[in-house]
Amino acid sequence: MTEPKNLKKAERVEFILNRLQELYPEPPIPLDHKDPYTLLVAVLLSAQCTDERVNQVTPHLWKLADNPHDMAKVPVEDIQAIIRPCGLSPQKARAISKLSQILIDDYQGEVPDDINELEKLPGVGHKTASVVMSQAFGQPAFPVDTHIHRLAQRWGLTNGKNVTQTEKDLKRLFPKSAWNALHLQIIYYGREHCSARRCDGTVCDICRTCYPARKRPKQVRKA
């Protein structure tokens, strides 16, 4: 009996693109928002917190203030009281207050559609800025979260040294036109089929198809 052979990288890339498109042809944005500002705040709150929890908290925050002009007038303590369930509330509350004032002072109250300008805002790192560029402005970006970092390693698309390298590797492998949908598709697949507990690199459909000869769990580096 012939031993199954693992797919080559180009074959893995093509299969992953096609399979994820079949599963998630129009992946929804997981964080509820109505404009770039509310998305920016929601993504900031999602650091070390689940999207589900953020979506439970933000409606209460928007009742208090849903734009930079109103948010800048709210005492930091009041912001913190509402966002406490999201964790890291002191730092996040200060960041929300400060970035709101900066948007008023420097950007006419608008969220800039420039990743370098976004990364200058308090509490906004590269991943948060990339999410906003992708989901608010439709600009090609490939934000890498823990799901994407894990799956990219399981699928042999990166060595997983760090999220920065993982992002570079994925951008090099996949067409720019696919980035915005693909990063969401991988997140959903990671949650539903290839989670840290449910799959070890030998269980889910994509892992088994890409690596049919893999016998042992795939060790991955954490983000």
PDB file of C-alpha atoms in Angstrom:
ATOM      1  CA  MET A   1       0.000   0.000   0.000  1.00  0.00           C
ATOM      2  CA  THR A   2       1.392   3.391  -0.991  1.00  0.00           C
ATOM      3  CA  GLU A   3       2.032   5.779   1.860  1.00  0.00           C
ATOM      4  CA  PRO A   4       0.118   9.079   1.546  1.00  0.00           C
ATOM      5  CA  LYS A   5       2.229  12.069   0.645  1.00  0.00           C
ATOM      6  CA  ASN A   6       1.981  15.488   2.200  1.00  0.00           C
ATOM      7  CA  LEU A   7       1.033  18.314  -0.143  1.00  0.00           C
ATOM      8  CA  LYS A   8       3.710  20.691  -1.374  1.00  0.00           C
ATOM      9  CA  LYS A   9       3.490  24.281  -0.153  1.00  0.00           C
ATOM     10  CA  ALA A  10       1.941  25.622  -3.368  1.00  0.00           C
ATOM     11  CA  GLU A  11      -0.646  22.847  -3.257  1.00  0.00           C
ATOM     12  CA  ARG A  12      -1.416  23.610   0.395  1.00  0.00           C
ATOM     13  CA  VAL A  13      -1.894  27.294  -0.375  1.00  0.00           C
ATOM     14  CA  GLU A  14      -4.311  26.561  -3.221  1.00  0.00           C
ATOM     15  CA  PHE A  15      -6.285  24.011  -1.215  1.00  0.00           C
ATOM     16  CA  ILE A  16      -6.552  26.278   1.842  1.00  0.00           C
ATOM     17  CA  LEU A  17      -7.762  29.220  -0.256  1.00  0.00           C
ATOM     18  CA  ASN A  18     -10.412  27.128  -1.989  1.00  0.00           C
ATOM     19  CA  ARG A  19     -11.577  25.267   1.124  1.00  0.00           C
ATOM     20  CA  LEU A  20     -11.936  28.379   3.237  1.00  0.00           C
ATOM     21  CA  GLN A  21     -13.807  30.139   0.442  1.00  0.00           C
ATOM     22  CA  GLU A  22     -16.216  27.214   0.334  1.00  0.00           C
ATOM     23  CA  LEU A  23     -16.764  27.305   4.089  1.00  0.00           C
ATOM     24  CA  TYR A  24     -16.876  31.089   4.550  1.00  0.00           C
ATOM     25  CA  PRO A  25     -17.688  32.798   1.222  1.00  0.00           C
ATOM     26  CA  GLU A  26     -18.597  36.072   2.956  1.00  0.00           C
ATOM     27  CA  PRO A  27     -17.044  36.057   6.432  1.00  0.00           C
ATOM     28  CA  PRO A  28     -18.735  38.597   8.713  1.00  0.00           C
ATOM     29  CA  ILE A  29     -16.747  41.063  10.803  1.00  0.00           C
ATOM     30  CA  PRO A  30     -16.901  39.577  14.319  1.00  0.00           C
ATOM     31  CA  LEU A  31     -16.900  42.876  16.250  1.00  0.00           C
ATOM     32  CA  ASP A  32     -20.128  44.877  16.183  1.00  0.00           C
ATOM     33  CA  HIS A  33     -19.581  48.484  15.071  1.00  0.00           C
ATOM     34  CA  LYS A  34     -21.153  51.224  12.978  1.00  0.00           C
ATOM     35  CA  ASP A  35     -18.170  53.260  11.762  1.00  0.00           C
ATOM     36  CA  PRO A  36     -14.348  53.372  11.868  1.00  0.00           C
ATOM     37  CA  TYR A  37     -14.301  54.945  15.328  1.00  0.00           C
ATOM     38  CA  THR A  38     -16.495  52.342  17.010  1.00  0.00           C
ATOM     39  CA  LEU A  39     -14.530  49.586  15.266  1.00  0.00           C
ATOM     40  CA  LEU A  40     -11.244  51.077  16.461  1.00  0.00           C
ATOM     41  CA  VAL A  41     -12.455  51.139  20.073  1.00  0.00           C
ATOM     42  CA  ALA A  42     -13.915  47.633  19.807  1.00  0.00           C
ATOM     43  CA  VAL A  43     -10.665  46.201  18.425  1.00  0.00           C
ATOM     44  CA  LEU A  44      -8.701  47.947  21.177  1.00  0.00           C
ATOM     45  CA  LEU A  45     -11.011  46.354  23.762  1.00  0.00           C
ATOM     46  CA  SER A  46     -10.588  42.901  22.190  1.00  0.00           C
ATOM     47  CA  ALA A  47      -6.942  42.638  23.275  1.00  0.00           C
ATOM     48  CA  GLN A  48      -6.764  39.605  25.598  1.00  0.00           C
ATOM     49  CA  CYS A  49     -10.566  39.429  25.505  1.00  0.00           C
ATOM     50  CA  THR A  50     -13.085  37.510  23.417  1.00  0.00           C
ATOM     51  CA  ASP A  51     -15.055  39.176  20.641  1.00  0.00           C
ATOM     52  CA  GLU A  52     -18.233  37.894  22.289  1.00  0.00           C
ATOM     53  CA  ARG A  53     -17.443  39.718  25.515  1.00  0.00           C
ATOM     54  CA  VAL A  54     -16.566  42.913  23.657  1.00  0.00           C
ATOM     55  CA  ASN A  55     -19.893  42.790  21.809  1.00  0.00           C
ATOM     56  CA  GLN A  56     -21.667  42.505  25.154  1.00  0.00           C
ATOM     57  CA  VAL A  57     -19.853  45.534  26.565  1.00  0.00           C
ATOM     58  CA  THR A  58     -19.745  48.011  23.680  1.00  0.00           C
ATOM     59  CA  PRO A  59     -23.513  48.749  23.502  1.00  0.00           C
ATOM     60  CA  HIS A  60     -23.266  50.126  27.041  1.00  0.00           C
ATOM     61  CA  LEU A  61     -20.197  52.156  26.089  1.00  0.00           C
ATOM     62  CA  TRP A  62     -21.895  53.603  22.983  1.00  0.00           C
ATOM     63  CA  LYS A  63     -24.807  54.793  25.133  1.00  0.00           C
ATOM     64  CA  LEU A  64     -22.237  56.825  27.045  1.00  0.00           C
ATOM     65  CA  ALA A  65     -20.374  58.012  23.938  1.00  0.00           C
ATOM     66  CA  ASP A  66     -19.999  56.663  20.408  1.00  0.00           C
ATOM     67  CA  ASN A  67     -17.798  59.335  18.845  1.00  0.00           C
ATOM     68  CA  PRO A  68     -14.494  61.064  19.714  1.00  0.00           C
ATOM     69  CA  HIS A  69     -16.087  64.394  20.665  1.00  0.00           C
ATOM     70  CA  ASP A  70     -18.395  62.859  23.258  1.00  0.00           C
ATOM     71  CA  MET A  71     -15.900  60.254  24.471  1.00  0.00           C
ATOM     72  CA  ALA A  72     -13.239  62.865  25.162  1.00  0.00           C
ATOM     73  CA  LYS A  73     -15.619  64.532  27.634  1.00  0.00           C
ATOM     74  CA  VAL A  74     -16.279  61.332  29.607  1.00  0.00           C
ATOM     75  CA  PRO A  75     -14.170  60.842  32.767  1.00  0.00           C
ATOM     76  CA  VAL A  76     -11.721  57.968  32.389  1.00  0.00           C
ATOM     77  CA  GLU A  77     -13.202  56.378  35.519  1.00  0.00           C
ATOM     78  CA  ASP A  78     -16.624  56.168  33.858  1.00  0.00           C
ATOM     79  CA  ILE A  79     -15.158  54.530  30.756  1.00  0.00           C
ATOM     80  CA  GLN A  80     -13.263  52.072  32.924  1.00  0.00           C
ATOM     81  CA  ALA A  81     -16.363  51.129  34.912  1.00  0.00           C
ATOM     82  CA  ILE A  82     -18.146  50.049  31.725  1.00  0.00           C
ATOM     83  CA  ILE A  83     -15.269  48.214  30.029  1.00  0.00           C
ATOM     84  CA  ARG A  84     -14.025  46.394  33.162  1.00  0.00           C
ATOM     85  CA  PRO A  85     -15.347  42.987  31.938  1.00  0.00           C
ATOM     86  CA  CYS A  86     -12.951  43.232  28.965  1.00  0.00           C
ATOM     87  CA  GLY A  87      -9.857  43.144  31.197  1.00  0.00           C
ATOM     88  CA  LEU A  88      -6.949  45.571  31.378  1.00  0.00           C
ATOM     89  CA  SER A  89      -9.582  48.248  31.919  1.00  0.00           C
ATOM     90  CA  PRO A  90      -7.326  50.969  33.410  1.00  0.00           C
ATOM     91  CA  GLN A  91      -4.967  50.958  30.417  1.00  0.00           C
ATOM     92  CA  LYS A  92      -7.754  50.566  27.860  1.00  0.00           C
ATOM     93  CA  ALA A  93      -9.863  53.354  29.386  1.00  0.00           C
ATOM     94  CA  ARG A  94      -6.939  55.776  29.338  1.00  0.00           C
ATOM     95  CA  ALA A  95      -6.127  54.820  25.749  1.00  0.00           C
ATOM     96  CA  ILE A  96      -9.724  55.325  24.591  1.00  0.00           C
ATOM     97  CA  SER A  97      -9.862  58.733  26.268  1.00  0.00           C
ATOM     98  CA  LYS A  98      -6.495  59.886  24.911  1.00  0.00           C
ATOM     99  CA  LEU A  99      -6.969  58.644  21.357  1.00  0.00           C
ATOM    100  CA  SER A 100     -10.379  60.310  21.217  1.00  0.00           C
ATOM    101  CA  GLN A 101      -8.813  63.671  22.084  1.00  0.00           C
ATOM    102  CA  ILE A 102      -6.007  63.118  19.578  1.00  0.00           C
ATOM    103  CA  LEU A 103      -8.533  62.367  16.827  1.00  0.00           C
ATOM    104  CA  ILE A 104     -10.215  65.691  17.616  1.00  0.00           C
ATOM    105  CA  ASP A 105      -6.989  67.679  17.821  1.00  0.00           C
ATOM    106  CA  ASP A 106      -5.107  66.176  14.881  1.00  0.00           C
ATOM    107  CA  TYR A 107      -7.613  64.479  12.560  1.00  0.00           C
ATOM    108  CA  GLN A 108     -10.790  66.621  12.667  1.00  0.00           C
ATOM    109  CA  GLY A 109     -12.482  63.921  14.718  1.00  0.00           C
ATOM    110  CA  GLU A 110     -11.983  61.260  12.030  1.00  0.00           C
ATOM    111  CA  VAL A 111     -10.089  57.975  12.228  1.00  0.00           C
ATOM    112  CA  PRO A 112      -7.147  58.199   9.800  1.00  0.00           C
ATOM    113  CA  ASP A 113      -7.080  55.660   6.972  1.00  0.00           C
ATOM    114  CA  ASP A 114      -3.311  55.340   7.205  1.00  0.00           C
ATOM    115  CA  ILE A 115      -1.730  52.472   9.107  1.00  0.00           C
ATOM    116  CA  ASN A 116       1.273  54.520  10.235  1.00  0.00           C
ATOM    117  CA  GLU A 117      -0.979  57.228  11.664  1.00  0.00           C
ATOM    118  CA  LEU A 118      -3.164  54.633  13.369  1.00  0.00           C
ATOM    119  CA  GLU A 119      -0.165  53.023  15.046  1.00  0.00           C
ATOM    120  CA  LYS A 120       0.706  56.380  16.641  1.00  0.00           C
ATOM    121  CA  LEU A 121      -2.544  56.392  18.630  1.00  0.00           C
ATOM    122  CA  PRO A 122      -2.489  55.261  22.287  1.00  0.00           C
ATOM    123  CA  GLY A 123      -3.284  51.580  22.727  1.00  0.00           C
ATOM    124  CA  VAL A 124      -3.193  50.910  18.972  1.00  0.00           C
ATOM    125  CA  GLY A 125      -0.554  48.410  17.928  1.00  0.00           C
ATOM    126  CA  HIS A 126       0.137  46.967  14.505  1.00  0.00           C
ATOM    127  CA  LYS A 127      -2.531  44.276  14.731  1.00  0.00           C
ATOM    128  CA  THR A 128      -5.263  46.703  15.804  1.00  0.00           C
ATOM    129  CA  ALA A 129      -4.264  49.153  13.065  1.00  0.00           C
ATOM    130  CA  SER A 130      -4.284  46.352  10.488  1.00  0.00           C
ATOM    131  CA  VAL A 131      -7.786  45.259  11.516  1.00  0.00           C
ATOM    132  CA  VAL A 132      -9.080  48.814  11.154  1.00  0.00           C
ATOM    133  CA  MET A 133      -7.404  49.265   7.775  1.00  0.00           C
ATOM    134  CA  SER A 134      -8.902  46.001   6.549  1.00  0.00           C
ATOM    135  CA  GLN A 135     -12.368  46.040   8.067  1.00  0.00           C
ATOM    136  CA  ALA A 136     -13.149  49.778   8.227  1.00  0.00           C
ATOM    137  CA  PHE A 137     -11.429  51.022   5.081  1.00  0.00           C
ATOM    138  CA  GLY A 138     -11.166  47.923   2.902  1.00  0.00           C
ATOM    139  CA  GLN A 139      -7.417  48.333   2.479  1.00  0.00           C
ATOM    140  CA  PRO A 140      -5.376  45.117   2.036  1.00  0.00           C
ATOM    141  CA  ALA A 141      -4.020  43.978   5.406  1.00  0.00           C
ATOM    142  CA  PHE A 142      -3.373  40.662   7.133  1.00  0.00           C
ATOM    143  CA  PRO A 143      -3.821  41.023  10.912  1.00  0.00           C
ATOM    144  CA  VAL A 144      -2.385  37.983  12.681  1.00  0.00           C
ATOM    145  CA  ASP A 145      -4.081  36.852  15.899  1.00  0.00           C
ATOM    146  CA  THR A 146      -3.453  33.723  17.966  1.00  0.00           C
ATOM    147  CA  HIS A 147      -5.694  31.573  15.725  1.00  0.00           C
ATOM    148  CA  ILE A 148      -3.908  32.624  12.535  1.00  0.00           C
ATOM    149  CA  HIS A 149      -0.466  32.271  14.146  1.00  0.00           C
ATOM    150  CA  ARG A 150      -1.321  28.734  15.281  1.00  0.00           C
ATOM    151  CA  LEU A 151      -2.923  27.548  12.051  1.00  0.00           C
ATOM    152  CA  ALA A 152      -0.222  28.996   9.813  1.00  0.00           C
ATOM    153  CA  GLN A 153       2.266  26.808  11.650  1.00  0.00           C
ATOM    154  CA  ARG A 154       0.067  23.705  11.538  1.00  0.00           C
ATOM    155  CA  TRP A 155      -0.352  24.194   7.798  1.00  0.00           C
ATOM    156  CA  GLY A 156       3.376  24.664   7.177  1.00  0.00           C
ATOM    157  CA  LEU A 157       3.036  28.250   5.966  1.00  0.00           C
ATOM    158  CA  THR A 158       5.489  29.773   8.460  1.00  0.00           C
ATOM    159  CA  ASN A 159       8.034  28.739  11.056  1.00  0.00           C
ATOM    160  CA  GLY A 160       6.039  30.680  13.635  1.00  0.00           C
ATOM    161  CA  LYS A 161       9.033  32.500  15.105  1.00  0.00           C
ATOM    162  CA  ASN A 162       6.750  35.445  15.901  1.00  0.00           C
ATOM    163  CA  VAL A 163       3.562  37.084  14.621  1.00  0.00           C
ATOM    164  CA  THR A 164       5.544  39.605  12.589  1.00  0.00           C
ATOM    165  CA  GLN A 165       7.228  36.835  10.622  1.00  0.00           C
ATOM    166  CA  THR A 166       3.955  34.949  10.276  1.00  0.00           C
ATOM    167  CA  GLU A 167       2.314  38.034   8.759  1.00  0.00           C
ATOM    168  CA  LYS A 168       5.177  38.475   6.277  1.00  0.00           C
ATOM    169  CA  ASP A 169       5.047  34.820   5.263  1.00  0.00           C
ATOM    170  CA  LEU A 170       1.283  34.824   4.720  1.00  0.00           C
ATOM    171  CA  LYS A 171       1.377  38.036   2.719  1.00  0.00           C
ATOM    172  CA  ARG A 172       4.047  36.518   0.497  1.00  0.00           C
ATOM    173  CA  LEU A 173       2.094  33.282  -0.078  1.00  0.00           C
ATOM    174  CA  PHE A 174      -1.420  34.584  -0.673  1.00  0.00           C
ATOM    175  CA  PRO A 175      -2.622  37.145  -3.239  1.00  0.00           C
ATOM    176  CA  LYS A 176      -3.246  40.627  -1.828  1.00  0.00           C
ATOM    177  CA  SER A 177      -6.809  40.514  -3.126  1.00  0.00           C
ATOM    178  CA  ALA A 178      -7.531  37.628  -0.736  1.00  0.00           C
ATOM    179  CA  TRP A 179      -5.993  39.058   2.454  1.00  0.00           C
ATOM    180  CA  ASN A 180      -8.992  40.832   3.948  1.00  0.00           C
ATOM    181  CA  ALA A 181     -11.369  37.901   3.632  1.00  0.00           C
ATOM    182  CA  LEU A 182      -8.717  35.281   4.314  1.00  0.00           C
ATOM    183  CA  HIS A 183      -7.669  36.574   7.715  1.00  0.00           C
ATOM    184  CA  LEU A 184     -11.302  36.359   8.846  1.00  0.00           C
ATOM    185  CA  GLN A 185     -11.787  32.964   7.225  1.00  0.00           C
ATOM    186  CA  ILE A 186      -8.780  31.538   9.063  1.00  0.00           C
ATOM    187  CA  ILE A 187     -10.027  32.983  12.364  1.00  0.00           C
ATOM    188  CA  TYR A 188     -13.434  31.365  11.953  1.00  0.00           C
ATOM    189  CA  TYR A 189     -11.901  28.065  10.870  1.00  0.00           C
ATOM    190  CA  GLY A 190      -9.553  28.143  13.840  1.00  0.00           C
ATOM    191  CA  ARG A 191     -12.437  28.682  16.234  1.00  0.00           C
ATOM    192  CA  GLU A 192     -14.774  26.111  14.722  1.00  0.00           C
ATOM    193  CA  HIS A 193     -12.533  23.334  13.388  1.00  0.00           C
ATOM    194  CA  CYS A 194      -8.850  23.759  14.269  1.00  0.00           C
ATOM    195  CA  SER A 195      -8.850  25.157  17.788  1.00  0.00           C
ATOM    196  CA  ALA A 196      -5.980  24.643  20.219  1.00  0.00           C
ATOM    197  CA  ARG A 197      -7.886  21.849  21.979  1.00  0.00           C
ATOM    198  CA  ARG A 198      -9.861  20.220  19.174  1.00  0.00           C
ATOM    199  CA  CYS A 199      -7.021  19.753  16.694  1.00  0.00           C
ATOM    200  CA  ASP A 200      -3.318  19.064  17.091  1.00  0.00           C
ATOM    201  CA  GLY A 201      -2.439  19.193  13.407  1.00  0.00           C
ATOM    202  CA  THR A 202      -3.815  15.721  12.645  1.00  0.00           C
ATOM    203  CA  VAL A 203      -7.582  16.065  13.167  1.00  0.00           C
ATOM    204  CA  CYS A 204      -9.330  18.773  11.124  1.00  0.00           C
ATOM    205  CA  ASP A 205     -10.064  18.575   7.406  1.00  0.00           C
ATOM    206  CA  ILE A 206      -7.372  21.028   6.284  1.00  0.00           C
ATOM    207  CA  CYS A 207      -4.650  19.544   8.500  1.00  0.00           C
ATOM    208  CA  ARG A 208      -5.431  16.003   7.344  1.00  0.00           C
ATOM    209  CA  THR A 209      -5.622  16.995   3.687  1.00  0.00           C
ATOM    210  CA  CYS A 210      -2.405  19.009   3.714  1.00  0.00           C
ATOM    211  CA  TYR A 211      -0.486  16.505   5.848  1.00  0.00           C
ATOM    212  CA  PRO A 212      -1.955  13.015   5.383  1.00  0.00           C
ATOM    213  CA  ALA A 213       1.387  11.454   6.334  1.00  0.00           C
ATOM    214  CA  ARG A 214       1.653  13.398   9.604  1.00  0.00           C
ATOM    215  CA  LYS A 215       1.571  10.922  12.497  1.00  0.00           C
ATOM    216  CA  ARG A 216       2.392  13.096  15.476  1.00  0.00           C
ATOM    217  CA  PRO A 217       0.877  16.306  16.816  1.00  0.00           C
ATOM    218  CA  LYS A 218       2.337  19.470  15.313  1.00  0.00           C
ATOM    219  CA  GLN A 219       4.087  21.539  17.943  1.00  0.00           C
ATOM    220  CA  VAL A 220       3.454  25.265  17.539  1.00  0.00           C
ATOM    221  CA  ARG A 221       4.920  28.383  19.076  1.00  0.00           C
ATOM    222  CA  LYS A 222       2.572  30.710  20.907  1.00  0.00           C
ATOM    223  CA  ALA A 223       2.097  34.250  19.666  1.00  0.00           C
TER     224      ALA A 223
END
